[in-house]
Coordinates of N, CA and C in Angstrom, one line a residue:
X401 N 129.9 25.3 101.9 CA 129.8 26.7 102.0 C 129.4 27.1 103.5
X402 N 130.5 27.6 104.1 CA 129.6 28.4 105.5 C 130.3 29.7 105.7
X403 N 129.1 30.2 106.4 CA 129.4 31.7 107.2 C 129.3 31.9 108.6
X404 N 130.1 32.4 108.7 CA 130.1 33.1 110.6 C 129.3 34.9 110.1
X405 N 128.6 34.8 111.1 CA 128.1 36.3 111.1 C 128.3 36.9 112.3
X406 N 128.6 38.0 113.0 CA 128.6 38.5 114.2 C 127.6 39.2 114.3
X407 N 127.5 39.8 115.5 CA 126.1 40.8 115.6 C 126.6 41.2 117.5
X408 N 126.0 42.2 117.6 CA 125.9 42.7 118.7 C 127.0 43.8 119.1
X409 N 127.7 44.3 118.4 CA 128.3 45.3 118.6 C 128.0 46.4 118.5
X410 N 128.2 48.3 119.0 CA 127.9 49.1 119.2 C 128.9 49.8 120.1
X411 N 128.5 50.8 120.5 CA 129.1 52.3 120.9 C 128.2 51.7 122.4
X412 N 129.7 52.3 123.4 CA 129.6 51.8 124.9 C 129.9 52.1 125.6
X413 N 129.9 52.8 126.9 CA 130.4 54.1 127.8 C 131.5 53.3 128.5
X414 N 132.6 53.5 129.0 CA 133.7 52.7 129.6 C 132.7 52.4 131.1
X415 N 133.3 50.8 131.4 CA 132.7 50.1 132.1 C 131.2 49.6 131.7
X416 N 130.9 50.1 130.9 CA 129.7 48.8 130.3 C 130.0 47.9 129.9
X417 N 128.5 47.3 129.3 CA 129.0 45.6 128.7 C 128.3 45.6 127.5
X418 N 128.7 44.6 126.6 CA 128.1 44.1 125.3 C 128.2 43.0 125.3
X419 N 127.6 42.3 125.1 CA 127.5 40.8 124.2 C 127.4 40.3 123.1
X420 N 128.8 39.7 122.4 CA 128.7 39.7 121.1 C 128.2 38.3 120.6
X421 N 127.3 37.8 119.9 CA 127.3 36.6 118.9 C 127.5 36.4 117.5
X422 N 127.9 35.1 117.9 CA 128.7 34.9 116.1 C 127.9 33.7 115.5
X423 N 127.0 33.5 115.0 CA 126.2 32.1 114.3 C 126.9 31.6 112.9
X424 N 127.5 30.1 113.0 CA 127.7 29.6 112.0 C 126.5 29.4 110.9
X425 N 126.5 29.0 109.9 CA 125.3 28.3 108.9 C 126.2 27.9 107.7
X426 N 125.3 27.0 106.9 CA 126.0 26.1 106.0 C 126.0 25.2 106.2
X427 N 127.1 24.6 105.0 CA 126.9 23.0 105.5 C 128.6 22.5 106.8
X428 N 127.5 22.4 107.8 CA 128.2 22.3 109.1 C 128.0 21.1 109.6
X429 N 129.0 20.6 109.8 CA 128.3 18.5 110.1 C 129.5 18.6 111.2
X430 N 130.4 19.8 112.1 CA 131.3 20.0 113.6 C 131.6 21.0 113.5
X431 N 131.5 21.5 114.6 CA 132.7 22.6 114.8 C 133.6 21.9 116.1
X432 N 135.1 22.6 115.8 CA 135.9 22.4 117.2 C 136.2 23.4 117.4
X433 N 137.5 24.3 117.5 CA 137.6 25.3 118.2 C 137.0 26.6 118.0
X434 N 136.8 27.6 118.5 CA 136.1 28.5 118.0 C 136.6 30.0 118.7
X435 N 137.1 30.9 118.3 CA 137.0 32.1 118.6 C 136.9 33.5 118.8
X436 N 137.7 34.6 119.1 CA 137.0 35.6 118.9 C 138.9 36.8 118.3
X437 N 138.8 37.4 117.4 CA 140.2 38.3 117.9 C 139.2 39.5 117.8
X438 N 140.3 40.6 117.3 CA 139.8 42.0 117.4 C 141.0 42.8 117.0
X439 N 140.9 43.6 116.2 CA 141.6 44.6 115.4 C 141.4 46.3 115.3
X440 N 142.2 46.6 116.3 CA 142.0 48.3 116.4 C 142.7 48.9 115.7
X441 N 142.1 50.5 115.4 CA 142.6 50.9 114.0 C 144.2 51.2 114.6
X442 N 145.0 51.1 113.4 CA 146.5 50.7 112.9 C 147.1 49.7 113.6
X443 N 146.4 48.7 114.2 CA 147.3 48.0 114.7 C 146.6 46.4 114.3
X444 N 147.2 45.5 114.4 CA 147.1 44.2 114.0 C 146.3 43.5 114.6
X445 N 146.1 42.4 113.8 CA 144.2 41.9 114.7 C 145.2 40.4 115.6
X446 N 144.6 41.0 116.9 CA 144.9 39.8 118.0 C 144.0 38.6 118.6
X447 N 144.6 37.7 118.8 CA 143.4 37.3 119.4 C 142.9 37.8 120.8
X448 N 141.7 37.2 120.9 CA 141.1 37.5 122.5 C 140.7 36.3 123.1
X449 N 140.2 35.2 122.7 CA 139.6 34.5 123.1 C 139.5 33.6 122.6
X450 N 139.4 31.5 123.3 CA 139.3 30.9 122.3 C 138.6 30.1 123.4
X451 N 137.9 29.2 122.7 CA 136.8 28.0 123.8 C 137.1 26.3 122.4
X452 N 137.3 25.9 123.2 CA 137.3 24.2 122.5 C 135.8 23.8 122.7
X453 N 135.6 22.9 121.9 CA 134.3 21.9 121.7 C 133.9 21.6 122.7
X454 N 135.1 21.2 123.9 CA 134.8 20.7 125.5 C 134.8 21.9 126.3
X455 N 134.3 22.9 125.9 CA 134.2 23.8 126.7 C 135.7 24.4 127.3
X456 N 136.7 24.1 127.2 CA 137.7 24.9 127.6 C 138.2 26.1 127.3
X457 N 138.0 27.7 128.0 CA 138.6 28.7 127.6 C 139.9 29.1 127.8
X458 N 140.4 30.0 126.7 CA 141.6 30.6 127.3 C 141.6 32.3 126.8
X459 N 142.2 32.9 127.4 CA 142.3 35.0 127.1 C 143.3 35.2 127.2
X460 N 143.4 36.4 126.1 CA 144.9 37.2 126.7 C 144.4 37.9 127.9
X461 N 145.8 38.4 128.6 CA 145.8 39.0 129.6 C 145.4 40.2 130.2
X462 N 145.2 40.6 129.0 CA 144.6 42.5 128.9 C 142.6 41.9 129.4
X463 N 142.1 40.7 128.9 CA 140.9 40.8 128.8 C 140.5 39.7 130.5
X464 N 141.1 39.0 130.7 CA 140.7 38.2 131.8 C 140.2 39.0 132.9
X465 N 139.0 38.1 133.3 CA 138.5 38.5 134.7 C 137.0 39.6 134.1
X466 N 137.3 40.4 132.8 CA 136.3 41.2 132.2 C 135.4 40.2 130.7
X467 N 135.8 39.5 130.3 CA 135.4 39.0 128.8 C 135.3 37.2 129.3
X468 N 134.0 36.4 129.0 CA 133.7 35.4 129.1 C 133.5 35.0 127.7
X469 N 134.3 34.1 127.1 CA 133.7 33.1 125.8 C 132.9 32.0 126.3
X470 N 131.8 31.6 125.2 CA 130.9 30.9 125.6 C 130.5 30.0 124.0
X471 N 129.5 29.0 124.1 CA 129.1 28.6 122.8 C 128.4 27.7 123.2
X472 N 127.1 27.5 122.1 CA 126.0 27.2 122.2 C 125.8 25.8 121.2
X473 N 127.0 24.6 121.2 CA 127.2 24.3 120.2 C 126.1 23.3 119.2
X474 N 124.9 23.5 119.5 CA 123.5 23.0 118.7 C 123.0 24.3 118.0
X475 N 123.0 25.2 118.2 CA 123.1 26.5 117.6 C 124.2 27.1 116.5
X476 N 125.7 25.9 116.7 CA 126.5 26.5 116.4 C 127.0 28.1 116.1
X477 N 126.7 28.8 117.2 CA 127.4 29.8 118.2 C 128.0 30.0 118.9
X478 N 129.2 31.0 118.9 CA 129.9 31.4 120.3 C 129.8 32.8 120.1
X479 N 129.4 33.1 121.8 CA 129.3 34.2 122.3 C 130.8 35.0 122.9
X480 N 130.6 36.5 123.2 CA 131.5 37.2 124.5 C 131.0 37.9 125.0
X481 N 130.9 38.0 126.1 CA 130.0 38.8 127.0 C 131.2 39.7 127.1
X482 N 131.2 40.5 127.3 CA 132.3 41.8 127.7 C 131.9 42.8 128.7
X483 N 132.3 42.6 129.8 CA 132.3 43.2 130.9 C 132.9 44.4 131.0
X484 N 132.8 45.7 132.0 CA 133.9 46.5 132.7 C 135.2 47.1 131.2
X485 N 134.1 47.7 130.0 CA 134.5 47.8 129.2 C 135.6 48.7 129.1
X486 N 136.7 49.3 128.3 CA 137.8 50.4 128.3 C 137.9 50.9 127.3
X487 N 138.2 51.9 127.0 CA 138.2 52.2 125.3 C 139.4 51.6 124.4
X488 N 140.1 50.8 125.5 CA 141.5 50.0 124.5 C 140.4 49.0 123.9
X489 N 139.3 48.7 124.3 CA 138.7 47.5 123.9 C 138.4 47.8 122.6
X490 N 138.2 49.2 122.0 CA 137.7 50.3 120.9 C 138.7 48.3 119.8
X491 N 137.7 48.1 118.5 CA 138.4 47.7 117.8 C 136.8 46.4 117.1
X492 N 137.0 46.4 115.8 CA 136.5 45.5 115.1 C 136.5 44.1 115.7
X493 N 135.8 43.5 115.9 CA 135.4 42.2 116.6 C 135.1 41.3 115.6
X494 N 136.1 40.0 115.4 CA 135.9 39.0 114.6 C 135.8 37.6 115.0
X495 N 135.0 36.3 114.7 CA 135.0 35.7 115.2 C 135.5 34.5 114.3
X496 N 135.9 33.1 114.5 CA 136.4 32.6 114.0 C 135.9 30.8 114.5
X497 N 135.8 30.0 113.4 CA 135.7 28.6 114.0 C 136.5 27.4 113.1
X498 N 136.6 26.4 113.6 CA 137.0 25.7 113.0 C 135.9 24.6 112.5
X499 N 135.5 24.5 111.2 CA 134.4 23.9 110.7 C 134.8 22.6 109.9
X500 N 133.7 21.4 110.5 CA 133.9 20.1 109.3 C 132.7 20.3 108.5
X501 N 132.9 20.0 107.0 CA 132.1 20.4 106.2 C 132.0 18.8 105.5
X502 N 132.6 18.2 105.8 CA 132.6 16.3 105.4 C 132.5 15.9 106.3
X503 N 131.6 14.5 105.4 CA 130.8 13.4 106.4 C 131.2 12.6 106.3
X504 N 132.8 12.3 105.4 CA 133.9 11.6 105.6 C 134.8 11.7 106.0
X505 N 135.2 12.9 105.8 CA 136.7 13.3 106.8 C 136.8 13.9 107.7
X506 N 137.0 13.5 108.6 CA 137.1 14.6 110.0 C 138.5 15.3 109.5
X507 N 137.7 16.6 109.6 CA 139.1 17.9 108.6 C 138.1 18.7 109.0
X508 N 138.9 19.5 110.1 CA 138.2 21.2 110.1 C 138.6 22.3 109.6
X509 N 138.2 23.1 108.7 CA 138.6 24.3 108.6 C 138.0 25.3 108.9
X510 N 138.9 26.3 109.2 CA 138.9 27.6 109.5 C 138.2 28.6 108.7
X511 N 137.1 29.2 109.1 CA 136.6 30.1 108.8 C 135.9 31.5 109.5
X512 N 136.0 32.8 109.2 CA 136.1 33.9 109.8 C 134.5 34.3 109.5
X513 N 134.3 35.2 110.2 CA 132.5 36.2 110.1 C 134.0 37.7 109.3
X514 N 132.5 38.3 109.2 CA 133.4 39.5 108.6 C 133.1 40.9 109.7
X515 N 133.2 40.8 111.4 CA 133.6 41.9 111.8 C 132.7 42.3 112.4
X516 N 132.2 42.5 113.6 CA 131.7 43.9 114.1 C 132.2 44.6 115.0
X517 N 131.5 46.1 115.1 CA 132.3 46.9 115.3 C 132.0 47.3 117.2
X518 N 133.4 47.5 117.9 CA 132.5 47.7 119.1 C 133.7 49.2 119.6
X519 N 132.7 50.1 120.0 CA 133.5 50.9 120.4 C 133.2 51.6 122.0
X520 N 133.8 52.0 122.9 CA 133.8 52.2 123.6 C 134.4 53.4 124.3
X521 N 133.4 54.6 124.3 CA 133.8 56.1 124.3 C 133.0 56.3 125.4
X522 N 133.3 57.5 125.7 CA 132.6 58.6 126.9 C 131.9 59.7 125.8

């Protein structure tokens, strides 16, 4: 059994920042990849961001240069810092990891937090 939780979302004047975290818990014995999408209302949830175990990130292009993924992986957390905010950023914030839950099989699955919300208005 595990859960991703997010936290750190909120209402944000364009060109601010938020920093969102997502903490695993359960029974967690790895995580490998880990990331973040986001879902604005009527339209389909994208991703944004993803970081490997080795620290490698990658973004869509709408977010690069403003949004940094991060992870704290003794904490089993990844963060986004979000920079230089826009109100396209307006959209439910989800994060996602890939969890081993056996101490025999190296087999990760995928599991989601359920959402926070970040909005970004004048």
């Amino acid at each position: 059994q595990v859960q991703l939780v997010e936290s750190g979302g909120g209402l944000v004047q364009p060109g601010g920042s938020l920093r969102l975290s997502c903490a695993a818990s359960g029974r967690i014995l790895g995580i490998n990849d880990m990331g973040w999408y986001r879902q604005a209302p009527g339209k389909e949830r994208e991703l944004v961001a993803t970081i490997t175990s080795g620290g490698i990130t990658n973004y869509i292009d709408s977010v690069k240069g403003r949004f940094t993924i991060s992870r704290d992986s003794a904490k089993n957390t990844v963060y986004l810092q979000m920079n230089s905010l826009k109100p396209e950023d307006t959209a439910v914030y989800y994060c996602n990891a890939a969890v081993r839950t056996s101490a025999i099989v190296l087999y990760f699955k995928t599991y989601w937090g359920q959402g926070t919300q970040v909005t970004v208005s004048s």
